[in-house]
Tab-separated table of C-alpha atoms in Angstrom:
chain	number	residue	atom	x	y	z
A	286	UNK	CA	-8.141	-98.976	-25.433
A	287	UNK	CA	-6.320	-100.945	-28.669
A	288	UNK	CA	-3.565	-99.621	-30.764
A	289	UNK	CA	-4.364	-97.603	-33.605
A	290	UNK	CA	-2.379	-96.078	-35.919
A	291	UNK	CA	0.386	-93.709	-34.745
A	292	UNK	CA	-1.897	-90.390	-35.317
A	293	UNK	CA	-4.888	-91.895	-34.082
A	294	UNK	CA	-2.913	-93.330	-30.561
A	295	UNK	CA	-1.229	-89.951	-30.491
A	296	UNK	CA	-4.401	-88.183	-30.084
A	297	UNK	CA	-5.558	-90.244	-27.589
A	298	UNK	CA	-2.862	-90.129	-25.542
A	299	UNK	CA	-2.791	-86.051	-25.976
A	300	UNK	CA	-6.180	-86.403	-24.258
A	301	UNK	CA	-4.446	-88.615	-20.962
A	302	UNK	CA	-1.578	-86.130	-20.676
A	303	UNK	CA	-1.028	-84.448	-17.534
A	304	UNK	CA	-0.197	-81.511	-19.871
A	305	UNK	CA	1.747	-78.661	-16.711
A	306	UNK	CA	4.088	-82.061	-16.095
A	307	UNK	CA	6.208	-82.128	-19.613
A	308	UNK	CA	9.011	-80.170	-19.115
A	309	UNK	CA	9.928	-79.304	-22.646
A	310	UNK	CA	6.401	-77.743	-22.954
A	311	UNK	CA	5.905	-74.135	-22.464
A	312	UNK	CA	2.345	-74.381	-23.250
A	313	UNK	CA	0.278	-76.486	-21.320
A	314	UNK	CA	-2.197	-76.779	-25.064
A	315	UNK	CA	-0.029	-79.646	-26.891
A	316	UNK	CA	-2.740	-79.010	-29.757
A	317	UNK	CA	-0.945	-75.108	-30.352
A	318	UNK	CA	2.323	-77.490	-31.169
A	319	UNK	CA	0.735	-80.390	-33.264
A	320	UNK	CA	-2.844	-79.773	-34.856
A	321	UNK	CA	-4.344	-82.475	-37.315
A	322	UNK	CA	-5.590	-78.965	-39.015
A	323	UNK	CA	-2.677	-77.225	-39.182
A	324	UNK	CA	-1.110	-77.067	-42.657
A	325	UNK	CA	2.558	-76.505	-41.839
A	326	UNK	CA	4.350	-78.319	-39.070
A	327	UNK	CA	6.042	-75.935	-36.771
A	328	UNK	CA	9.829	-75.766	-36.591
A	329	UNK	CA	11.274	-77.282	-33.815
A	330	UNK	CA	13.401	-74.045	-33.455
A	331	UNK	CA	9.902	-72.207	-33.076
A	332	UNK	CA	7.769	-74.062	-31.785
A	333	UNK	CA	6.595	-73.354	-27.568
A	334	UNK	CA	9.366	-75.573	-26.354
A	335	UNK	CA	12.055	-75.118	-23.876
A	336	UNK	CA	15.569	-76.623	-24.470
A	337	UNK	CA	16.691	-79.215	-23.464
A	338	UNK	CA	14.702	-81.068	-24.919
A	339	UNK	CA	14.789	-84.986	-27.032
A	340	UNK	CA	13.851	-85.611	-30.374
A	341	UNK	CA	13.100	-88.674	-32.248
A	342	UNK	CA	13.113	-88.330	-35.974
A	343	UNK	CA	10.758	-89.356	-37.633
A	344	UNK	CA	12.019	-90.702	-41.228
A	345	UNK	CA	15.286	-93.135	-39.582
A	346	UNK	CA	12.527	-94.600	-37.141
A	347	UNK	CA	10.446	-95.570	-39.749
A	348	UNK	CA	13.338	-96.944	-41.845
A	349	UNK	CA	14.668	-99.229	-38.865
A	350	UNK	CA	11.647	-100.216	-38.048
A	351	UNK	CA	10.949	-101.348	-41.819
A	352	UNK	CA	14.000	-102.701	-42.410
A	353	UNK	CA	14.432	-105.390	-39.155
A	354	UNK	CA	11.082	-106.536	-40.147
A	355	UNK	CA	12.138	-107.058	-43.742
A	356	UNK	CA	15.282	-108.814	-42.297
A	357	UNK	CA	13.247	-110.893	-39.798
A	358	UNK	CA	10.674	-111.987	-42.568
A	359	UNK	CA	13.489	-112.561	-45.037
A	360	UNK	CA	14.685	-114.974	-42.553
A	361	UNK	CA	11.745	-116.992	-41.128
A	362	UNK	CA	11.625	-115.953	-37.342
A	363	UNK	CA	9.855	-113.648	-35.489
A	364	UNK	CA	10.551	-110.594	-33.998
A	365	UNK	CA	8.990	-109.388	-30.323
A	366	UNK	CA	10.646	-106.054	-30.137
A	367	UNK	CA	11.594	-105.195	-26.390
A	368	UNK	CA	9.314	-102.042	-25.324
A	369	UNK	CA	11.645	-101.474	-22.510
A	370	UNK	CA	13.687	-99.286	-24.790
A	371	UNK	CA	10.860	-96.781	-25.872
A	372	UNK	CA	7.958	-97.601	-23.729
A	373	UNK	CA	5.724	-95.857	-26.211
A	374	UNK	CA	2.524	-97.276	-27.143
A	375	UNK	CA	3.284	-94.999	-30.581
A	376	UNK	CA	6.363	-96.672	-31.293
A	377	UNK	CA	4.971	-100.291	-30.589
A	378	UNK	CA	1.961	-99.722	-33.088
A	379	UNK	CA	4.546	-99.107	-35.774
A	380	UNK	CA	6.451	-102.320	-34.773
A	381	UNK	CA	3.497	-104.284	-34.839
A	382	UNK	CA	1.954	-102.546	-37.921
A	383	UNK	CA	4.909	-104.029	-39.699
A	384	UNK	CA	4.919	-107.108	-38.601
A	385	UNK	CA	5.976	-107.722	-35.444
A	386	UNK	CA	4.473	-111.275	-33.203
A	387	UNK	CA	4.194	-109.064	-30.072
A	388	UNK	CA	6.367	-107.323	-27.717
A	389	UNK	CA	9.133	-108.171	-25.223
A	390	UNK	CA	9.258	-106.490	-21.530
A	391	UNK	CA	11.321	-106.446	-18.672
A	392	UNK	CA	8.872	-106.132	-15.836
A	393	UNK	CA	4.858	-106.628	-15.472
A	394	UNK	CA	4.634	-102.872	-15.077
A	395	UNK	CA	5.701	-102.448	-18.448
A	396	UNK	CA	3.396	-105.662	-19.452
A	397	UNK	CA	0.550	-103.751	-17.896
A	398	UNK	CA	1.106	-100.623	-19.782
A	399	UNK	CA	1.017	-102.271	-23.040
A	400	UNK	CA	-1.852	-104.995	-22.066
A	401	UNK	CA	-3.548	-101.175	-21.347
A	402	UNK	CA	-3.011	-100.471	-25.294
A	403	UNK	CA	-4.375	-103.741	-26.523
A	404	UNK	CA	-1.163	-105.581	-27.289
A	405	UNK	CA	-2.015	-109.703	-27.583
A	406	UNK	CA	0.936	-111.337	-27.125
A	407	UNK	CA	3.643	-110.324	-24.632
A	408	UNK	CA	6.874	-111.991	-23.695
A	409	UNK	CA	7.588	-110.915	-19.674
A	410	UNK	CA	11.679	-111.440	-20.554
A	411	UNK	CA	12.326	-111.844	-17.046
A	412	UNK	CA	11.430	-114.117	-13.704
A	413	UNK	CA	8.192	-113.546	-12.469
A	414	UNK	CA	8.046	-114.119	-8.628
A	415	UNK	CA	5.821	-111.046	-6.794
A	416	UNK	CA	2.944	-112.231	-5.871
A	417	UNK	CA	1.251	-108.692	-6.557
A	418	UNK	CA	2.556	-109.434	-9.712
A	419	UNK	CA	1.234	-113.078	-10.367
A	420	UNK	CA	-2.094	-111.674	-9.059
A	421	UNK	CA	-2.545	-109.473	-11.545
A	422	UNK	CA	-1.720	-111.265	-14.186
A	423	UNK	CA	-4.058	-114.041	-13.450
A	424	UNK	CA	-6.867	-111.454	-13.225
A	425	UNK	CA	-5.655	-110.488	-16.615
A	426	UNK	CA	-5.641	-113.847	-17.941
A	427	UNK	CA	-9.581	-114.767	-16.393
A	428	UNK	CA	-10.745	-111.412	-17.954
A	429	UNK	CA	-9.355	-111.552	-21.749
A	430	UNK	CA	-9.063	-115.284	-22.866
A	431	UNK	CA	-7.059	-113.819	-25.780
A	432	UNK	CA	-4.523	-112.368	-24.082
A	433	UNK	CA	-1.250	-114.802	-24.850
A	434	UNK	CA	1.635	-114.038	-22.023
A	435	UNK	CA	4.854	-115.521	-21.834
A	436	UNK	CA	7.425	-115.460	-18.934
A	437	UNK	CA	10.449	-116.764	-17.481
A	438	UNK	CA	11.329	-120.084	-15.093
A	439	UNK	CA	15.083	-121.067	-13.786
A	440	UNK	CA	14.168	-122.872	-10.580
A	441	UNK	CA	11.891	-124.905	-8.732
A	442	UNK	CA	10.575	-122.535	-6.082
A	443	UNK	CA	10.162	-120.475	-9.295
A	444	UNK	CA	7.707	-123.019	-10.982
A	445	UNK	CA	6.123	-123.251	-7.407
A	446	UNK	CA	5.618	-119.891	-7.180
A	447	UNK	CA	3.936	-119.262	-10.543
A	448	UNK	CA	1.715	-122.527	-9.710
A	449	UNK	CA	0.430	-121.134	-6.403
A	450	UNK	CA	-0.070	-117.393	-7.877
A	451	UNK	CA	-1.999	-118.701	-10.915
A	452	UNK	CA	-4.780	-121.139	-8.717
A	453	UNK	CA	-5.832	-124.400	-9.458
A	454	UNK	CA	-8.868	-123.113	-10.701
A	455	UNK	CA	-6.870	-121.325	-13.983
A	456	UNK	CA	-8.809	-122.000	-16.907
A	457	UNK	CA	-5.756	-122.147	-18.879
A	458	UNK	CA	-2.544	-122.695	-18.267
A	459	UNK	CA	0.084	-120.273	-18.257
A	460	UNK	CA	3.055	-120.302	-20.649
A	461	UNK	CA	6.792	-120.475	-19.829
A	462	UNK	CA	10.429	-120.474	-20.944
A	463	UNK	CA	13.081	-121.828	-19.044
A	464	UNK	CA	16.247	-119.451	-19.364
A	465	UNK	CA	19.477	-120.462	-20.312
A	466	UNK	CA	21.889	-117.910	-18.629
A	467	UNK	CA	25.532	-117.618	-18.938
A	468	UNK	CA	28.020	-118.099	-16.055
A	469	UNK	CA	28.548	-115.068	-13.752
A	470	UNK	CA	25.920	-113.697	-15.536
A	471	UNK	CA	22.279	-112.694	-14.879
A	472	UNK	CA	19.224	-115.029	-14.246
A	473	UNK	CA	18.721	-118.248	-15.585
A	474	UNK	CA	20.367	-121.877	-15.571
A	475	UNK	CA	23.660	-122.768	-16.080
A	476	UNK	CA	23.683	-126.278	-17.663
A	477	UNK	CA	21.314	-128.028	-20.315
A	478	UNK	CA	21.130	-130.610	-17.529
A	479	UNK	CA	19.536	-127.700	-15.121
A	480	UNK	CA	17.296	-126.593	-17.911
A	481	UNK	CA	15.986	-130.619	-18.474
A	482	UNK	CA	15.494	-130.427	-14.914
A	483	UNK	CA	13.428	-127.307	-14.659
A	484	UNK	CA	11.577	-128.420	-17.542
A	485	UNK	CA	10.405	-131.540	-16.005
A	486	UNK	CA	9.179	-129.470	-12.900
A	487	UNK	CA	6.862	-127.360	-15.145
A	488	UNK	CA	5.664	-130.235	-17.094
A	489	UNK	CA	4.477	-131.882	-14.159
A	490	UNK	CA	2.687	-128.800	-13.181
A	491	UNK	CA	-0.792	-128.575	-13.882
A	492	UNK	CA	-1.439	-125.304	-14.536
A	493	UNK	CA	2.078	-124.503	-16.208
A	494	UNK	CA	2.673	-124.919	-19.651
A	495	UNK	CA	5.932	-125.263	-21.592
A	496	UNK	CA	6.206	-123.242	-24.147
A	497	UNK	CA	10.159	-123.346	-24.699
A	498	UNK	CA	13.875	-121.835	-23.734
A	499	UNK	CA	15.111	-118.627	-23.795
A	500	UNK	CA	18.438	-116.970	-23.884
A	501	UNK	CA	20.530	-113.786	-24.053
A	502	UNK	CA	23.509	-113.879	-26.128
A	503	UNK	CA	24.428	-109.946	-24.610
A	504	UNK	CA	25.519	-111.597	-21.660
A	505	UNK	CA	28.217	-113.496	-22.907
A	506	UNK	CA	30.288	-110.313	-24.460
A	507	UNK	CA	30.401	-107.098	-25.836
A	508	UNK	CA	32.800	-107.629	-28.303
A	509	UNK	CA	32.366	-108.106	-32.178
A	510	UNK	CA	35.924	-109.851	-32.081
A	511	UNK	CA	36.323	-113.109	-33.974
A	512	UNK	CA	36.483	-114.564	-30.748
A	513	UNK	CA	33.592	-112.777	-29.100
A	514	UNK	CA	31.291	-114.269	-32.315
A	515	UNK	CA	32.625	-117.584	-31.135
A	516	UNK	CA	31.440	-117.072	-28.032
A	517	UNK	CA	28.174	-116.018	-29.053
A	518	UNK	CA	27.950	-119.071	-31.172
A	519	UNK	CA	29.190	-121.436	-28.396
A	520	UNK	CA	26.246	-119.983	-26.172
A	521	UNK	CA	23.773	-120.425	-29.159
A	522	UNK	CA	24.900	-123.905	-29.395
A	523	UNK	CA	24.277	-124.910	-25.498
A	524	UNK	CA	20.917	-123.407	-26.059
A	525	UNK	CA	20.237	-125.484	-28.865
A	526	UNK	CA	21.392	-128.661	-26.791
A	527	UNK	CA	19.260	-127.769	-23.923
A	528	UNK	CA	16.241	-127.700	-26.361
A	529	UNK	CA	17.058	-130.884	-28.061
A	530	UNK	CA	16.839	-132.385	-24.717
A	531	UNK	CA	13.741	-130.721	-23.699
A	532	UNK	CA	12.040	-132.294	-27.140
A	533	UNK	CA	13.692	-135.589	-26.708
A	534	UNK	CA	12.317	-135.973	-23.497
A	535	UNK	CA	8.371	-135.143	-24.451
A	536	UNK	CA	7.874	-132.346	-22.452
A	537	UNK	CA	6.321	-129.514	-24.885
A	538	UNK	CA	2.677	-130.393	-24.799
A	539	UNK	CA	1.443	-131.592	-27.703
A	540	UNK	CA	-1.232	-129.006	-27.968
A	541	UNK	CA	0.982	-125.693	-27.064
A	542	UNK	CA	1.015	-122.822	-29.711
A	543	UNK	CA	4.239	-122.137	-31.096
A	544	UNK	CA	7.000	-123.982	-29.456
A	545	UNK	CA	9.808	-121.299	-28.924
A	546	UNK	CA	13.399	-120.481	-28.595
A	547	UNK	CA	13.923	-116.956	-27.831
A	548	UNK	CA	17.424	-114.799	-28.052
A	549	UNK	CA	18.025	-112.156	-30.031
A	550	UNK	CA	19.675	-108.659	-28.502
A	551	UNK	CA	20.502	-105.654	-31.165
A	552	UNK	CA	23.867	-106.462	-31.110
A	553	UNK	CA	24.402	-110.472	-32.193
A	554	UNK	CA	20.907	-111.283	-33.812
A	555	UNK	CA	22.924	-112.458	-36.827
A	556	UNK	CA	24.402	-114.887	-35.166
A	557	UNK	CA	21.605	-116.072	-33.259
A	558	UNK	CA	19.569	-116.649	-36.563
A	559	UNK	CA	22.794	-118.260	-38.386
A	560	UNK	CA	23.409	-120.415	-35.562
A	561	UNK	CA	19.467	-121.696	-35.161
A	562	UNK	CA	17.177	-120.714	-37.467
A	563	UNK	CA	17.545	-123.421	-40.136
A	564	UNK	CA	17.995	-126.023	-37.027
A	565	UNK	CA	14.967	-124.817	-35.176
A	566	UNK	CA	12.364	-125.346	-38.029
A	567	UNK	CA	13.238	-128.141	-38.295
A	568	UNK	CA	12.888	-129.483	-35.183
A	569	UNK	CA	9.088	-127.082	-35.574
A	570	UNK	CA	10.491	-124.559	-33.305
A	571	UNK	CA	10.234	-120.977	-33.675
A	572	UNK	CA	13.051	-118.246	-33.096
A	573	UNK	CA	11.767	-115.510	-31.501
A	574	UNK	CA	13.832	-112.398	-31.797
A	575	UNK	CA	13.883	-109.636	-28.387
A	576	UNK	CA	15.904	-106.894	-29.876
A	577	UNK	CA	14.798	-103.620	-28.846
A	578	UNK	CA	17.428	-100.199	-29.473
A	579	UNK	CA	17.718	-100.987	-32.943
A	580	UNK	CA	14.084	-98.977	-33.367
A	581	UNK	CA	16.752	-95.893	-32.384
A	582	UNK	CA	20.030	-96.843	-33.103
A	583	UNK	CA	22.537	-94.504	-31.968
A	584	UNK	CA	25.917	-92.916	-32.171
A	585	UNK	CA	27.701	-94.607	-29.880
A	586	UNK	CA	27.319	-98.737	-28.662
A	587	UNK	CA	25.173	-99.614	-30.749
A	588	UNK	CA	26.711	-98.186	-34.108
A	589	UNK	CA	30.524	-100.152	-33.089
A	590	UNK	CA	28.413	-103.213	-32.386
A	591	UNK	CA	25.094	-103.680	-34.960
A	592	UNK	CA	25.166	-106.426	-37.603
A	593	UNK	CA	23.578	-104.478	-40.762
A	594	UNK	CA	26.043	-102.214	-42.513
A	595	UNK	CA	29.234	-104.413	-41.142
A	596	UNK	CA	28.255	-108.562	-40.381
A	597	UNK	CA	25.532	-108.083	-43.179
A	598	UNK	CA	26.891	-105.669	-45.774
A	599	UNK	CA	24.137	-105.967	-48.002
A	600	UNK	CA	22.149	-104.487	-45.867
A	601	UNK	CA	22.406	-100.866	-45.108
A	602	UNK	CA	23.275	-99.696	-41.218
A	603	UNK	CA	20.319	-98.743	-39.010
A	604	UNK	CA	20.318	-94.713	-38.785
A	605	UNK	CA	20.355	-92.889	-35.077
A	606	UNK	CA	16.760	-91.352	-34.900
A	607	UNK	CA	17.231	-89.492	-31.109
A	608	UNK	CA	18.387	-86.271	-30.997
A	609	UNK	CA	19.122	-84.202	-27.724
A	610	UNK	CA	19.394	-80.005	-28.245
A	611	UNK	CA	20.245	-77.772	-26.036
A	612	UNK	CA	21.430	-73.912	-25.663
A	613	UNK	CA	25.273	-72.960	-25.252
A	614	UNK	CA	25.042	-71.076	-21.916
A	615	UNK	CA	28.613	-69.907	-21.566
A	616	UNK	CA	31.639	-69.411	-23.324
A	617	UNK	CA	34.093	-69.094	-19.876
A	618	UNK	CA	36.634	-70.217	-21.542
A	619	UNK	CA	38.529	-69.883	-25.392
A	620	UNK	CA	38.334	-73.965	-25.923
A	621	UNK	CA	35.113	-74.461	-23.851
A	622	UNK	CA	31.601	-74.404	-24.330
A	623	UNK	CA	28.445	-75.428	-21.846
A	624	UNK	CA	25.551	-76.192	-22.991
A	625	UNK	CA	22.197	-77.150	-20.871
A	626	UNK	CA	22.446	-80.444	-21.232
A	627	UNK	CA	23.604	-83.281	-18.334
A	628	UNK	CA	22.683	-86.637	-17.257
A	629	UNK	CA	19.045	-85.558	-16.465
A	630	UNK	CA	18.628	-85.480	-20.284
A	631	UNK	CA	20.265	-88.237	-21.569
A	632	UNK	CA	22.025	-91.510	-21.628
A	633	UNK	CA	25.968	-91.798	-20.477
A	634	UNK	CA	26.180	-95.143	-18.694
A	635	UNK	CA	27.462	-96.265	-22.661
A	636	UNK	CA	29.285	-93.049	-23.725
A	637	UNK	CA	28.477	-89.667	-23.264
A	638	UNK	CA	26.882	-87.735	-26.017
A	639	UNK	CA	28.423	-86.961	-29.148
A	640	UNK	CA	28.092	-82.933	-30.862
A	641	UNK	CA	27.041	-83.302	-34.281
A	642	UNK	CA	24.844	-80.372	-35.072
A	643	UNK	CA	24.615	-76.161	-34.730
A	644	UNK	CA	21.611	-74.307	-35.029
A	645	UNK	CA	23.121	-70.471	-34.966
A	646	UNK	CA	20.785	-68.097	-34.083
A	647	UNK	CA	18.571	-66.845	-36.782
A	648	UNK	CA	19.507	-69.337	-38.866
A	649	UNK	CA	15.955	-71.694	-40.084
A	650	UNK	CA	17.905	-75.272	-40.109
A	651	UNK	CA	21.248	-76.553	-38.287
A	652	UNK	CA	24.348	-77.283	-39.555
A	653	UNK	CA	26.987	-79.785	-39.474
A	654	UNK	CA	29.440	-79.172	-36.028
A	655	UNK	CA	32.823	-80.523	-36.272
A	656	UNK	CA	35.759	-80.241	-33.596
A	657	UNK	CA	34.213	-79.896	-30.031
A	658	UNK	CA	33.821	-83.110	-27.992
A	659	UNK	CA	31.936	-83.832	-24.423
A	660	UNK	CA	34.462	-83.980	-21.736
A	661	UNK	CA	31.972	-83.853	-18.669
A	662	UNK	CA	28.371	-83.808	-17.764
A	663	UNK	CA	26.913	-82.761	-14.627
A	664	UNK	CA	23.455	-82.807	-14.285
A	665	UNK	CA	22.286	-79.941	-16.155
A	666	UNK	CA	25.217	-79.515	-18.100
A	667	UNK	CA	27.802	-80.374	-20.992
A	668	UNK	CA	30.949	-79.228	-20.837
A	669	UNK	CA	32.565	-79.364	-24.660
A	670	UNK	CA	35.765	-78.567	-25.208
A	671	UNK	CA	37.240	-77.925	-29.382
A	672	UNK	CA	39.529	-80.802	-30.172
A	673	UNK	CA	43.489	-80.180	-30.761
A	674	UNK	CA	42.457	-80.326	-34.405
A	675	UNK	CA	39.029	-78.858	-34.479
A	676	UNK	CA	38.024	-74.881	-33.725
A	677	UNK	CA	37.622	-73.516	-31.315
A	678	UNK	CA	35.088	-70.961	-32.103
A	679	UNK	CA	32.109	-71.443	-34.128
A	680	UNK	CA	29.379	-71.859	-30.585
A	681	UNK	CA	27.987	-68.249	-29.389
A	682	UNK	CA	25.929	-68.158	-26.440
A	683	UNK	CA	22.260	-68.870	-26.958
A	684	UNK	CA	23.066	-70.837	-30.205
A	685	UNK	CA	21.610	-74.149	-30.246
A	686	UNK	CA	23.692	-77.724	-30.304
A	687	UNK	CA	22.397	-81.164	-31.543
A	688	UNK	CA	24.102	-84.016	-30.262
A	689	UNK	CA	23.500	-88.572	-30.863
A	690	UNK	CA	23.364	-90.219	-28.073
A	691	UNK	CA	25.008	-93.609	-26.853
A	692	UNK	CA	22.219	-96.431	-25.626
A	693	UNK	CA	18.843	-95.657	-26.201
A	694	UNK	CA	17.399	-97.743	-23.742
A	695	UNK	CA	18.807	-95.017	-20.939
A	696	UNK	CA	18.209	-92.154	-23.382
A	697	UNK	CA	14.057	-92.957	-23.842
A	698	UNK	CA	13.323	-92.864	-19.897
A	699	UNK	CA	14.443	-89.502	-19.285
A	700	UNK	CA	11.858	-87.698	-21.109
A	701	UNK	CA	7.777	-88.370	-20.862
A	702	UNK	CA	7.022	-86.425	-23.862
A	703	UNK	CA	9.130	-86.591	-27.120
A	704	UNK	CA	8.426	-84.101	-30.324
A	705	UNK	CA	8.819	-86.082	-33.453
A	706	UNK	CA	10.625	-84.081	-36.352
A	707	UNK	CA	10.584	-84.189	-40.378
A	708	UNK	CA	13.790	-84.061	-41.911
A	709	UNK	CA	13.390	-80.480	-41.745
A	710	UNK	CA	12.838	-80.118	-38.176
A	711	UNK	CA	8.944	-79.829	-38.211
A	712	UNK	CA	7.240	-81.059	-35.272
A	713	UNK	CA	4.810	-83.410	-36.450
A	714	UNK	CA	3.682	-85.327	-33.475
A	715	UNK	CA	4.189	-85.889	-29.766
A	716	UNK	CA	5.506	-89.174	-28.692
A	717	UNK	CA	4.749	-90.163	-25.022
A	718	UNK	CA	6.710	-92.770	-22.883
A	719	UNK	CA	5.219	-94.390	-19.601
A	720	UNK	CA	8.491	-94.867	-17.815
């Protein structure tokens, strides 16, 4: 089953649906929402949906997508988007119809998903120890010659582990990146002098192949602060000195593919291109670029924190394409409103959700929503309260609300089926996520 293009794979994965298990469907016939015959796209406001339910539009997904691969192009590196955030085999074919080297995942059940959907080249951004795991992925690898996976090392029982899962009978050896990690932070080693050492383990490992070093500059800070940048940069420049002694040392085979250094979150990939681009082609490296919630954007995080608009003026801020609506249940109080929406539904582990839009009853297309602010979620429900200097009236009951959300990559995974919308609230497809 290979990608196709976004209606093609959205048919076929119309056909796999376990259609009674989508709980924003009130029919169990997706075709009566999204036909390839119907003329007019129904309105999200009419379609057979219950609320709550997640939108992605349609026209800012498109233009982030676009415009990081413009960016990344414009640059010289590559991008490998990390499917974590959407894991939607829709999503990825647009990525990878405009340009993208291949994907980035998290865990080998998302790497399966996406192997499932024909994707060539995936980066496993993570350790890869289970020896279910390993086992499948050397099946993978003896079945489909083509398929070019990438994963993680930071120790020796690591390399060993990898070595003894793959089989001395591999045909071809299997590609790694030792990670760079940051103190107190996640996986990955500590010291250039670590890295060397790890390197020389998997060079002297038969069926191991080095294919370079990775990093994550999100570990080091959340802050956009002069000196959070510096920090960033600092990292960047350890990972660049870990590399030059990996290449002064001879141990990238001379016959690998691309020889890679991988960073690159949605928050600092300015930095990490400004800080190694130019230095990495010329010592005939390749950046490789992981960043995965700028497909989405948001309100929240990733707005405060994302180069484009602010870093990189001249070119224009990514646009917040999810969209969460649900019904005002109760007015119990002057000031308060709740609506059916709670952590079930969406992302709050960044921010909670933030009430943009109104779609009054009997009216064909929302409106702007000013004043009223989340105070609480529970699990089914919003509590918004009017601001000291916004209203507070202007929400009746069964009216509907429209809110951004704050970190897509724990917005995505609460919902298995997704309309898509046209800027005037048409459903035009059905997005589905494997979470």
């Amino acid at each position: 089953m290979g990608l196709r293009s976004l209606p093609e794979a959205s048919s076929e994965l119309r056909d796999i649906a376990a259609r009674p298990y989508f709980r924003s469907l009130a029919s169990d016939d997706l075709t009566a929402i999204v036909s390839a015959d119907r003329p007019n796209a129904p309105n999200l406001f009419a379609a057979d949906l219950f609320f709550p339910v997640m939108v992605i539009k349609k026209r800012p997904l498109e233009r982030n997508i676009a415009k990081m691969a413009t960016w990344c192009r414009n640059q010289g590196v590559l991008l490998a988007p990390h499917a974590k955030t959407t894991m939607a085999p829709q999503i990825v074919a647009l990525q990878l119809a405009a340009g993208a080297w291949g994907i980035s995942v998290a865990t080998i059940s998302q790497a399966r998903v996406f192997k499932q959907f024909g994707v060539g080249h995936i980066l496993l951004a993570n350790e890869l120890v289970d020896r279910a795991a390993i086992d499948w992925l050397r099946r993978e690898r003896q079945q489909d010659s083509s398929f070019d996976f990438l994963c993680y090392v930071d120790s020796k029982d690591g390399v060993q582990l990898l070595s003894e899962g793959m089989g001395e009978t591999s045909a071809r050896r299997l590609s790694v990146l030792v990670e760079m990690g940051v103190a107190h932070g996640r996986a990955g080693c500590r010291t250039p002098a670590q890295v060397l050492d790890i390197a020389r383990a998997v060079a002297a490992t038969p069926n191991l192949e080095l294919r370079g070093i990775a990093g994550y500059e999100g570990a080091v800070t959340h802050e956009v602060s002069p000196e959070g940048l510096a920090a960033v940069r600092r990292y960047c420049r350890l990972l660049r000195e870990a590399t030059d002694r990996v290449q002064s040392a001879g141990l990238f085979p001379r016959d690998a593919g691309l020889r890679i250094i991988s960073l690159g979150g949605s928050a600092f990939f300015d930095v990490v291109v400004s800080s190694l681009a130019e230095w990495a082609a010329a010592a005939g490296l390749t950046v490789i670029l992981r960043s995965g919630a700028y497909v989405s954007h948001d309100v929240g995080i990733y707005r405060a924190l994302s180069p484009f608009g602010g870093r990189i003026s001249e070119v224009e801020p990514f646009e917040p394409a999810l969209e969460l609506w649900g019904d005002v249940l109760s007015r119990p109080e002057a000031n308060l409103a709740i609506v059916g929406v709670g952590r079930r539904d969406t992302s709050w582990d960044e921010g909670y959700p933030v009430p943009t839009l109104v779609r009054h009853r009997g009216d064909p297309l929302p409106s702007g929503l000013v004043g009223w602010v989340v105070s609480k979620l529970n699990d089914q429900h919003a509590f918004l309260y009017a601001s000291a200097a916004g209203p507070s009236g202007g929400l009746e009951i069964g009216d509907k609300v429209g809110f951004g959300i704050s970190h897509p990559c724990t917005a995505f995974d609460r919902w298995q089926l997704m309309p898509m919308v046209d800027d005037g609230y048409g459903v035009v497809d059905l997005v589905r996520t494997f979470f």
